[in-house]
mmCIF file of C-alpha atoms in Angstrom:
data_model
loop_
_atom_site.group_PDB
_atom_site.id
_atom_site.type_symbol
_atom_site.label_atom_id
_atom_site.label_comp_id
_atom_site.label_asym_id
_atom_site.label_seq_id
_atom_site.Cartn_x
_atom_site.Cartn_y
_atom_site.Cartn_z
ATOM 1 C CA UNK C 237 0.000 0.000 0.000
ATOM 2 C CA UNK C 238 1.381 3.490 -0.405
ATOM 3 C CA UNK C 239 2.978 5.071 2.147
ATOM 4 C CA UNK C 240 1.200 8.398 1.633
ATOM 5 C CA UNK C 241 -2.216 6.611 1.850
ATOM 6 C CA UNK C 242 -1.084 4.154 5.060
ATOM 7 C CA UNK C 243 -0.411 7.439 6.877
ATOM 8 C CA UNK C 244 -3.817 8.980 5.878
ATOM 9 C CA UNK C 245 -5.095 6.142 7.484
ATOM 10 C CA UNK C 246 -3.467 5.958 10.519
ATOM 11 C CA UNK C 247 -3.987 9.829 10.920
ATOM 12 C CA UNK C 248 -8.122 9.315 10.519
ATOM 13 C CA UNK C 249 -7.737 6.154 12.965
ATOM 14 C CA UNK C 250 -5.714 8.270 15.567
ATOM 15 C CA UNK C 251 -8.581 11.164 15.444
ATOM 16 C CA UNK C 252 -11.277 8.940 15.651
ATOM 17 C CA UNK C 253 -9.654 7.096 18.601
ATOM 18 C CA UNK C 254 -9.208 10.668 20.382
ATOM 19 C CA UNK C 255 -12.373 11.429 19.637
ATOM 20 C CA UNK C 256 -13.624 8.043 21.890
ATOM 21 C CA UNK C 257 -11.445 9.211 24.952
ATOM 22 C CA UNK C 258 -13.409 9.903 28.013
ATOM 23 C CA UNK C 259 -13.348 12.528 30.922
ATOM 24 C CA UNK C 260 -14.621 11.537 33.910
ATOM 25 C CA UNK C 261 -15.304 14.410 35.394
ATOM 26 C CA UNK C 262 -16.642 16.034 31.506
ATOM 27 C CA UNK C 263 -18.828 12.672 31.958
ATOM 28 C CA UNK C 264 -20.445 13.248 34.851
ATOM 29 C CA UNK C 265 -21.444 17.326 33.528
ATOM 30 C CA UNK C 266 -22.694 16.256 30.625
ATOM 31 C CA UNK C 267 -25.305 14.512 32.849
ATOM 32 C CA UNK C 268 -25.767 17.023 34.989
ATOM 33 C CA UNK C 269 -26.555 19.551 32.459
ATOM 34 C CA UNK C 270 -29.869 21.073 32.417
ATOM 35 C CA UNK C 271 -32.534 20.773 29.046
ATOM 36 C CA UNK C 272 -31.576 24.510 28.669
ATOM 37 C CA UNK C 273 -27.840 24.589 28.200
ATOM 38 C CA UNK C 274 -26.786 25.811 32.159
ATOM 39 C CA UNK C 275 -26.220 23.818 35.319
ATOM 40 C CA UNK C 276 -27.536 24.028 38.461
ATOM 41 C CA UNK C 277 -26.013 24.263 42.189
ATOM 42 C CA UNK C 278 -28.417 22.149 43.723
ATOM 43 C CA UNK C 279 -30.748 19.379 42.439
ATOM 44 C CA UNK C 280 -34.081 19.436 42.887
ATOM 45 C CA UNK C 281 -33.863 17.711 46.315
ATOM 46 C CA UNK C 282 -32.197 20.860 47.079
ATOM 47 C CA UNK C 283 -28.782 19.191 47.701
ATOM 48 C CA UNK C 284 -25.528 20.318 46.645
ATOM 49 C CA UNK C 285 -24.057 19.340 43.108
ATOM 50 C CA UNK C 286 -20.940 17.791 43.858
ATOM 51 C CA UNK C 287 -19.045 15.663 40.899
ATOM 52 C CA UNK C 288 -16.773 14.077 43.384
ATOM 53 C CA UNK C 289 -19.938 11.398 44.344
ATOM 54 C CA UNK C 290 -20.247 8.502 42.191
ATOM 55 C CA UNK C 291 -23.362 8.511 40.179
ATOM 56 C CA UNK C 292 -25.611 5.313 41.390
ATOM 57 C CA UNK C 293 -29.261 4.695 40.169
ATOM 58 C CA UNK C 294 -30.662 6.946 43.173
ATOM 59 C CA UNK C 295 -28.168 9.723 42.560
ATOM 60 C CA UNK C 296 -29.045 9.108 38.457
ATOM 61 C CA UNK C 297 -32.339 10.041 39.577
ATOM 62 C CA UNK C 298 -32.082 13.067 41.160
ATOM 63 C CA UNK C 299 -30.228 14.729 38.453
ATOM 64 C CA UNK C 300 -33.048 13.313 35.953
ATOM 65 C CA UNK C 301 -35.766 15.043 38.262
ATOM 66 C CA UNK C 302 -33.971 18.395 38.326
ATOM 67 C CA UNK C 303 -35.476 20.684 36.091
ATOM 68 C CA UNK C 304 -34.629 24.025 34.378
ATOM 69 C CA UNK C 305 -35.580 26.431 37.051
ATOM 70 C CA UNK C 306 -32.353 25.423 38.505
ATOM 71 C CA UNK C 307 -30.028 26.615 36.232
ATOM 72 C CA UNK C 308 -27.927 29.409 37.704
ATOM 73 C CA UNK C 309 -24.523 31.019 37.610
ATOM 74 C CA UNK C 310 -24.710 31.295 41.367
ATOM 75 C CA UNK C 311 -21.671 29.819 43.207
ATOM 76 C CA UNK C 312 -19.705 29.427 40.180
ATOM 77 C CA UNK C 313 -22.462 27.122 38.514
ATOM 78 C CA UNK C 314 -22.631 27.155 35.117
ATOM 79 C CA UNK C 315 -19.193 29.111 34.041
ATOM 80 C CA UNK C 316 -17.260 26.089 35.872
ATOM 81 C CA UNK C 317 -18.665 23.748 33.818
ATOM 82 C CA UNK C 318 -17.891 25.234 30.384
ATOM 83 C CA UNK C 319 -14.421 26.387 31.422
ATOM 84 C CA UNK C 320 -13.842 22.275 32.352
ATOM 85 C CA UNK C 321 -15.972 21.071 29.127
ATOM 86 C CA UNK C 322 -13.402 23.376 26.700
ATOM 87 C CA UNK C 323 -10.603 22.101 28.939
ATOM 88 C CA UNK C 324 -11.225 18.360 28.314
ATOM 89 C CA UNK C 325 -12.300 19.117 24.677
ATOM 90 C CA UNK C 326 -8.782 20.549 24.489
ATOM 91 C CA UNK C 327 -7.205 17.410 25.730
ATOM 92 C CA UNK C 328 -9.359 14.507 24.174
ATOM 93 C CA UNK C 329 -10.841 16.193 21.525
ATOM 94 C CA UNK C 330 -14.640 14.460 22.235
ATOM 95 C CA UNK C 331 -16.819 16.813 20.449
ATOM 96 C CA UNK C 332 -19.442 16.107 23.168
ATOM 97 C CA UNK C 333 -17.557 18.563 25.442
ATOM 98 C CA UNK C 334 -17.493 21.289 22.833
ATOM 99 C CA UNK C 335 -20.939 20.410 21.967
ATOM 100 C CA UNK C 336 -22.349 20.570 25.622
ATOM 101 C CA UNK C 337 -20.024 23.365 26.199
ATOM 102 C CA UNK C 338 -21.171 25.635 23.492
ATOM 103 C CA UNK C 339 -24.637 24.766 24.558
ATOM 104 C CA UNK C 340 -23.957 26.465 27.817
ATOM 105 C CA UNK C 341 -22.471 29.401 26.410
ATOM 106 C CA UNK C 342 -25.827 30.091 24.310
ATOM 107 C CA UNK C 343 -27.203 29.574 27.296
ATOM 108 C CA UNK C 344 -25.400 32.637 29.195
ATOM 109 C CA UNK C 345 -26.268 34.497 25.978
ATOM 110 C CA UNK C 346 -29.893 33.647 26.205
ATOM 111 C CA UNK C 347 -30.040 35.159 29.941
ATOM 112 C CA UNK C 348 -28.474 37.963 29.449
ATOM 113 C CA UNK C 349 -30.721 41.263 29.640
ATOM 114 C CA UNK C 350 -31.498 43.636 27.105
ATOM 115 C CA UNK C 351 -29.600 46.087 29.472
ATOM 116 C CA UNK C 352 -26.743 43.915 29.197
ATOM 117 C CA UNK C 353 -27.102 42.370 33.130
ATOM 118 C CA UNK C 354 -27.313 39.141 34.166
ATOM 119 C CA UNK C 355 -29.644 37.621 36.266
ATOM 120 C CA UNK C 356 -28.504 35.301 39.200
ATOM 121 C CA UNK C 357 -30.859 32.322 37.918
ATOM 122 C CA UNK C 358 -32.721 32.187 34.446
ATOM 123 C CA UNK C 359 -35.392 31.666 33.685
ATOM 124 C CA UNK C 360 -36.557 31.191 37.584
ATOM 125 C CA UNK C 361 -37.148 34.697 38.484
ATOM 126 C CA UNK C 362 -38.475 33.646 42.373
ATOM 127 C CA UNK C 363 -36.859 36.316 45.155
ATOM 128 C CA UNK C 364 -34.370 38.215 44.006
ATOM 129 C CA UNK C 365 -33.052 35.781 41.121
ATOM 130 C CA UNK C 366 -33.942 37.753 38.549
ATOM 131 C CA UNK C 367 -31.803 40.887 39.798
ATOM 132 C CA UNK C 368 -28.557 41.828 38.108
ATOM 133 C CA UNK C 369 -26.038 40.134 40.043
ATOM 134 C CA UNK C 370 -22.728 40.732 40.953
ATOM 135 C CA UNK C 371 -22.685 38.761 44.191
ATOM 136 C CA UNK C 372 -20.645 35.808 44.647
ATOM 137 C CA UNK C 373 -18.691 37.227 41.066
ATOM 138 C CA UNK C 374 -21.944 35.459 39.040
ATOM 139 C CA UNK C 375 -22.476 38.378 36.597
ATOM 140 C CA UNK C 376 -18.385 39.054 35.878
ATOM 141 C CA UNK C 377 -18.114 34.981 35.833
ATOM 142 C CA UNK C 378 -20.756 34.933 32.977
ATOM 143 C CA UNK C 379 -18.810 37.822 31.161
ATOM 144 C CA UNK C 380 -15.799 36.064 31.902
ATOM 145 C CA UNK C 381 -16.608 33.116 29.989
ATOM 146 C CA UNK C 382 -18.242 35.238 27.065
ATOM 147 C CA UNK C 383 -14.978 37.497 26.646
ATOM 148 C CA UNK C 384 -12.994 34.278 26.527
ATOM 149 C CA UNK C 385 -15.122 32.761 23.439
ATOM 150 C CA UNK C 386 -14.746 36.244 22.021
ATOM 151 C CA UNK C 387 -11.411 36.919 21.679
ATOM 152 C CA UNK C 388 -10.630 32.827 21.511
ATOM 153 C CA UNK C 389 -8.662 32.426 24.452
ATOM 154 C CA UNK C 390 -7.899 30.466 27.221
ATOM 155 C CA UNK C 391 -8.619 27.355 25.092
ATOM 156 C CA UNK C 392 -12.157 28.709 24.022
ATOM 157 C CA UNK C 393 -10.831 29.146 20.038
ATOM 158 C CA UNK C 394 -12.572 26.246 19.192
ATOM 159 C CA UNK C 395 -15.869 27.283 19.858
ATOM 160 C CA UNK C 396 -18.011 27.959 16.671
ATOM 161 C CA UNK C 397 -17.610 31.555 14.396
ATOM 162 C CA UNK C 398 -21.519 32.297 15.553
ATOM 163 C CA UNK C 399 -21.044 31.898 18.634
ATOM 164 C CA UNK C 400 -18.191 34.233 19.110
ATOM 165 C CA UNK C 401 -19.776 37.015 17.351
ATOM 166 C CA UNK C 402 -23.137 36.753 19.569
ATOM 167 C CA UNK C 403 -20.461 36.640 22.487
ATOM 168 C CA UNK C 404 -18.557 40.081 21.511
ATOM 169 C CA UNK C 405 -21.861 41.641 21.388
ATOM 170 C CA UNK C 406 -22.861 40.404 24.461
ATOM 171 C CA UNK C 407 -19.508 41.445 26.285
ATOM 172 C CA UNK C 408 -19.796 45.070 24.888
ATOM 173 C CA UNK C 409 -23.546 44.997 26.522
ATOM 174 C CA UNK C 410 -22.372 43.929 29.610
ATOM 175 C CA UNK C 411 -19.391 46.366 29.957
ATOM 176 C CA UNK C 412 -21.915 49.302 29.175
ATOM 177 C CA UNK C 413 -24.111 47.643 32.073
ATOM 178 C CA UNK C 414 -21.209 48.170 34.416
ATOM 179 C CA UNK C 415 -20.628 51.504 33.868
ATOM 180 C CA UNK C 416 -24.274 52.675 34.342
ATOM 181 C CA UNK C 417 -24.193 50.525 37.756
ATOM 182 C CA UNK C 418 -21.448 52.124 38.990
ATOM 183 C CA UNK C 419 -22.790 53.964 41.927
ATOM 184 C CA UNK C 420 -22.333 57.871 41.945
ATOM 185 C CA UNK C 421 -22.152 59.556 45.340
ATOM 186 C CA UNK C 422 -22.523 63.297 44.622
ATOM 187 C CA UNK C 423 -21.862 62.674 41.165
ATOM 188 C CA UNK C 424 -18.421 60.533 41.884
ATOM 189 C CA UNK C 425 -18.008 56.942 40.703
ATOM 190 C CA UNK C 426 -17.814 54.631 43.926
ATOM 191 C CA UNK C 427 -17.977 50.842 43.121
ATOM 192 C CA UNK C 428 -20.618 48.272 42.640
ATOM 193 C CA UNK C 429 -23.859 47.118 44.946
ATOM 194 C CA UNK C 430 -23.996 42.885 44.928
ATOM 195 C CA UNK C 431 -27.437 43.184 42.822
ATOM 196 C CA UNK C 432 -29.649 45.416 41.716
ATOM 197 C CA UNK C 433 -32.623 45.830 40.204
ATOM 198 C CA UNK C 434 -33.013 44.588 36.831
ATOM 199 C CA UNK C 435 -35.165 47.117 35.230
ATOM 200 C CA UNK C 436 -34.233 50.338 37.322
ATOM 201 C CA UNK C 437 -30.515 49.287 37.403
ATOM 202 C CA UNK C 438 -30.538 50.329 41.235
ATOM 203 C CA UNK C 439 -29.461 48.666 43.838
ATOM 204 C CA UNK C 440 -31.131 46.273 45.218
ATOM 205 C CA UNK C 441 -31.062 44.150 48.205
ATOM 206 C CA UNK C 442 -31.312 40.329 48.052
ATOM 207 C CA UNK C 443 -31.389 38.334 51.420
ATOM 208 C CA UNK C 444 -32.042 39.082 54.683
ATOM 209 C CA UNK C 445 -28.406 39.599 55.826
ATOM 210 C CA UNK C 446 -27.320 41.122 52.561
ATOM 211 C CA UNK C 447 -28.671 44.807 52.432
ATOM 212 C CA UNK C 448 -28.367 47.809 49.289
ATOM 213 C CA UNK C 449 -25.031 48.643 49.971
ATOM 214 C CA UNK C 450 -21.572 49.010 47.908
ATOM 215 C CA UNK C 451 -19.758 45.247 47.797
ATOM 216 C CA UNK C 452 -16.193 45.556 47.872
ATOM 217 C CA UNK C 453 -14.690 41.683 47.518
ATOM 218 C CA UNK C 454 -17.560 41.925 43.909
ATOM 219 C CA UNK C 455 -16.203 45.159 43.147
ATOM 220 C CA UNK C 456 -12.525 44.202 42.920
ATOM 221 C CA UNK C 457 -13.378 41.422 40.410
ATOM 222 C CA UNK C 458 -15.415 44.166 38.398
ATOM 223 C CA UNK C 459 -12.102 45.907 38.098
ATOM 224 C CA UNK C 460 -10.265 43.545 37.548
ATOM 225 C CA UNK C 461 -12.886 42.211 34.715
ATOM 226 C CA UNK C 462 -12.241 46.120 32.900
ATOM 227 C CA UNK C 463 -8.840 45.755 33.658
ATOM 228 C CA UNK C 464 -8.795 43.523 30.281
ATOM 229 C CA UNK C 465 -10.497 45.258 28.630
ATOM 230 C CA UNK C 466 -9.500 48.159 25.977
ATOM 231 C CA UNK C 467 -8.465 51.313 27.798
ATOM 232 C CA UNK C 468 -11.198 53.704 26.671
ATOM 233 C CA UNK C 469 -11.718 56.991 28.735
ATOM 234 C CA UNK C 470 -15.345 55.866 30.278
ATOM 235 C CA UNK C 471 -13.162 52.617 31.611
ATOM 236 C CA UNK C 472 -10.439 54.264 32.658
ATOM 237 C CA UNK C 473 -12.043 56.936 34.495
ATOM 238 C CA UNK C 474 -14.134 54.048 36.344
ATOM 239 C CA UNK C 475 -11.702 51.960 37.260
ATOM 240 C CA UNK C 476 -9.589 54.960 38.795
ATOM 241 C CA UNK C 477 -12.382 56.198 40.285
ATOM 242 C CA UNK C 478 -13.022 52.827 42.469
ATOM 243 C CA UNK C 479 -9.400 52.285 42.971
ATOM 244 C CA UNK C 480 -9.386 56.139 44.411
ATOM 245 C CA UNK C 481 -12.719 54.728 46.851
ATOM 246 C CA UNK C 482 -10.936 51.481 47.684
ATOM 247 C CA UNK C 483 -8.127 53.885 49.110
ATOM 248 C CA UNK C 484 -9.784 56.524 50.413
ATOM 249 C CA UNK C 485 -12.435 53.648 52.707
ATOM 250 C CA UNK C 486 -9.676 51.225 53.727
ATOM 251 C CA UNK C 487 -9.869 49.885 58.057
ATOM 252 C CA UNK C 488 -6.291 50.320 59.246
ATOM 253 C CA UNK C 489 -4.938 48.360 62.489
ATOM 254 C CA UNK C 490 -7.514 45.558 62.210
ATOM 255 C CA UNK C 491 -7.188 42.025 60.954
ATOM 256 C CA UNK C 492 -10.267 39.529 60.267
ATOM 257 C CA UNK C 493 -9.336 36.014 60.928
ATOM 258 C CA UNK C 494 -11.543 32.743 60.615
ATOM 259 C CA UNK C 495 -10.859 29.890 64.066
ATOM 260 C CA UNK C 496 -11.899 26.573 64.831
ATOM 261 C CA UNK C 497 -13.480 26.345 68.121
ATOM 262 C CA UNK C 498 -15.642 23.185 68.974
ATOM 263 C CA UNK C 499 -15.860 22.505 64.977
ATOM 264 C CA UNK C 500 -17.372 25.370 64.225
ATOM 265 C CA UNK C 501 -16.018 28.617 62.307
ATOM 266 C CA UNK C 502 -15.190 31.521 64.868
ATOM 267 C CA UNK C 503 -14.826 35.109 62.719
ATOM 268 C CA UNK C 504 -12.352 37.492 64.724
ATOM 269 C CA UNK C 505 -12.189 40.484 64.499
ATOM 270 C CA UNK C 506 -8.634 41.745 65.796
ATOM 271 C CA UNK C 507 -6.439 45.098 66.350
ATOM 272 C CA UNK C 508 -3.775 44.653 63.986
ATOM 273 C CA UNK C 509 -0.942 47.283 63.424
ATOM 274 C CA UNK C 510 0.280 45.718 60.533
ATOM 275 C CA UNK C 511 -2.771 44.700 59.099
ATOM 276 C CA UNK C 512 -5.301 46.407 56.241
ATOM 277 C CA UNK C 513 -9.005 45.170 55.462
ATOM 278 C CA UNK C 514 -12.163 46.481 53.730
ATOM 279 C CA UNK C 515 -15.939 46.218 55.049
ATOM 280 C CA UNK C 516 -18.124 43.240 53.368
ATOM 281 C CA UNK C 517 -20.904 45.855 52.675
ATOM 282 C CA UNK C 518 -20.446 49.865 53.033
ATOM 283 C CA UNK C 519 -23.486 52.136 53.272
ATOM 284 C CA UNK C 520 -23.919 53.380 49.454
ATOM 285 C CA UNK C 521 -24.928 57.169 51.138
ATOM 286 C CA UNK C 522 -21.994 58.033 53.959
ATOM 287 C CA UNK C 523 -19.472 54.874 53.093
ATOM 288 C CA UNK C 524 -19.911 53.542 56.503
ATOM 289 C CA UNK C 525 -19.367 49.700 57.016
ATOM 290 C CA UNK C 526 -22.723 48.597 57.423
ATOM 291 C CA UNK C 527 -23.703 44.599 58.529
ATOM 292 C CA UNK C 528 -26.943 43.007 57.827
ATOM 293 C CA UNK C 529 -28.546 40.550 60.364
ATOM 294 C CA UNK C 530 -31.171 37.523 59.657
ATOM 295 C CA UNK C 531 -34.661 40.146 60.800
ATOM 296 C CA UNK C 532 -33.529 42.379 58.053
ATOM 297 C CA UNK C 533 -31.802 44.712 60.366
ATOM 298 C CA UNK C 534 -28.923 46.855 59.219
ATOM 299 C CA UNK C 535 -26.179 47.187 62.106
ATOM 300 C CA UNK C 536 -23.146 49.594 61.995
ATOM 301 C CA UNK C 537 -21.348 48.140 64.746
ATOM 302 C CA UNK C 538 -19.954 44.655 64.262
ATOM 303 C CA UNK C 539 -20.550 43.214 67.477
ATOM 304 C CA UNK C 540 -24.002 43.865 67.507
ATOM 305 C CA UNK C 541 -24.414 41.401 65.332
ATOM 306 C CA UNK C 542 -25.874 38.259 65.924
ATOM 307 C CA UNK C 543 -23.663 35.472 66.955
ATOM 308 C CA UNK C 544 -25.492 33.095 64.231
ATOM 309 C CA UNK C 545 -24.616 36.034 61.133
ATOM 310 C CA UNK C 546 -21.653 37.049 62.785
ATOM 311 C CA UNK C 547 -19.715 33.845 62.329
ATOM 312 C CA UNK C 548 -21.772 32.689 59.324
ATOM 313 C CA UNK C 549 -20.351 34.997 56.698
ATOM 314 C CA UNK C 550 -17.709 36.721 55.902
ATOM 315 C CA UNK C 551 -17.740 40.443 57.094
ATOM 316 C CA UNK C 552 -14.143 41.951 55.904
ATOM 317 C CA UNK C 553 -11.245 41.381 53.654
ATOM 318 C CA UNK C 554 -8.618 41.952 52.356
ATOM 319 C CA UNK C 555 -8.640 41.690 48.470
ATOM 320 C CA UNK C 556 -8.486 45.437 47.065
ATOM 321 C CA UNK C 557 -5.090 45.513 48.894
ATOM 322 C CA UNK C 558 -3.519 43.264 45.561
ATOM 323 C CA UNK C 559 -5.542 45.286 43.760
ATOM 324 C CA UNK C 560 -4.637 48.879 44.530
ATOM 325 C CA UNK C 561 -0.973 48.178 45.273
ATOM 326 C CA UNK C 562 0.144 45.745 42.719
ATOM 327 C CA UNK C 563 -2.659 44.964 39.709
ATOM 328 C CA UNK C 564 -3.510 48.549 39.569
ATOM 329 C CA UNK C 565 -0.374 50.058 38.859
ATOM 330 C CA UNK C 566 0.861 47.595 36.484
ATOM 331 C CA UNK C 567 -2.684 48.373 34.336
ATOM 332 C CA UNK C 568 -2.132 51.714 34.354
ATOM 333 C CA UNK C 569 1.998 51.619 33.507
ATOM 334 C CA UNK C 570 0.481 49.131 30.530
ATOM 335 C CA UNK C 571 -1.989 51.777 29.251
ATOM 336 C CA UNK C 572 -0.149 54.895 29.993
ATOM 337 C CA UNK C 573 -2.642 55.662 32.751
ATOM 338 C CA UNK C 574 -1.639 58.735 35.098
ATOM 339 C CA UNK C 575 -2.330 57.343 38.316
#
């Protein structure tokens, strides 16, 4: 046989062959995908997805039952799944993953508002789901993802011509819905609330413990999300705008540190000489750290707080400090940003 045509055929044989290798964990999402493209955080038994369990019959079951009023891109649901589905694509070359992937993406692109926000869950619109929503990082997550099938990187070049294009246009929305959201205090760029409304595009509060306020450990990823962006004046005059918040509201001499005691999580809150932190949650009017409590309440003093939301969640950190002193600076060096 001639050589040309015996190494043809191997060539096909080796594609096809890669084509048959399986991901266990790209395996188990494909299952757990949702009729409409997204993924869920819970099943409908309201426990937690978790792709380290082995799927038995029962467990089969449960994923079967959940429907799409669970899909979310709450808690990193959703985006993590089509970063790992591109990821194994990349490596075994199963068009399933790029299939189930790209499925997802349309997906993010079919919640997406008009406005260019993103709802935490779609299409459930219960509670506050349907608000824009930056808490927990699920809106700049989405746009993330979106930017990345874009411009073709991090791995996501393979994903289909369309796609890309509806993904550009979708990116471009959702920058122009992060500038509008950036909250003004007397007419001076601040940062971001965790939601807000989706058809006012003001903020908004969502739980109990989580009232209107600006979010701080959010607003560094929104930064960091126009940080890769092209330097046009409307971004750069945000982004130095919250960077100039983020140092003019920073707690010095405190530390925030997370114990054991009995099994249980102990939140302390500590003088610290050495140390710099940011409020959770400051008041969106006077930039006071502000604390919400299970009745609703807002509290300005931490340790009025109940014990139960006191040690429950996360009240301060430390994040913008990367930000402001290191990230920052190299942006603006990059761009030829005054700073």
């Amino acid at each position: 046989m001639n050589v040309k045509i015996c190494t043809l055929i191997l060539g096909l044989a080796a594609v096809h062959y890669s084509a048959q290798i399986k991901d266990t964990l790209a395996e188990k999402m494909l299952l757990y995908q949702l009729p409409n493209g997204g993924w869920g955080k819970q099943l409908n038994d309201k426990s937690v997805v978790n792709y380290n369990l082995p799927i038995d019959k029962n467990l089969l079951k449960k994923i079967k039952a959940t429907g799409d009023d669970h899909a979310t891109i709450d808690n990193n649901a959703t985006s993590r799944e089509i970063n790992a589905l591109i990821k194994s694509y990349k490596t075994t070359n199963n068009p399933e993953y790029l299939k189930s992937a790209e499925k997802g993406i349309n997906y993010l692109l079919s919640m997406q508002y008009q406005n260019g926000g993103f709802p935490q869950y779609y299409p459930n619109t219960g509670l506050y789901r349907k608000q824009i929503t930056y808490n927990d990082n699920a809106m700049i997550n989405a746009l993330t993802v979106l930017y990345n099938v874009a411009e073709g990187k991090n791995d996501f070049d393979v994903v289909d011509s369309k796609v890309k294009e509806k993904s550009k246009a979708a990116v471009q929305k959702g920058i122009d819905c992060i500038l509008k959201t950036q909250v003004l205090q007397k007419g001076t760029p601040s940062i971001w609330g965790d939601q807000y409304n989706e058809i006012t595009m003001q903020p908004d509060k969502a739980r109990a413990f989580e009232p209107i306020s600006l979010a701080t450990g959010e607003s560094v990823n929104v930064v960091k999300f126009l940080m890769m962006q092209p330097a046009t004046p409307e971004i750069q005059k945000s982004i130095k705008s919250a960077i100039n918040w983020f140092k003019m509201n920073k707690i010095e001499g405190y530390s925030y540190n997370v114990t054991k005691q009995n099994g249980k999580a102990v939140r302390i809150l500590a003088e610290d000489k050495n140390s710099i932190i940011w409020a959770r949650f400051y008041d969106i009017h006077n930039n006071k750290p502000l604390f919400g409590d299970r009745d609703g309440s807002v509290k300005y003093n931490y340790n009025d707080v109940s014990e139960e939301r006191r040690n429950g969640y996360s009240w301060f950190g430390d994040s913008p400090e990367k930000l402001v002193d290191k990230e920052y600076p190299k942006w603006a060096q990059k761009n030829n940003v005054m700073f």
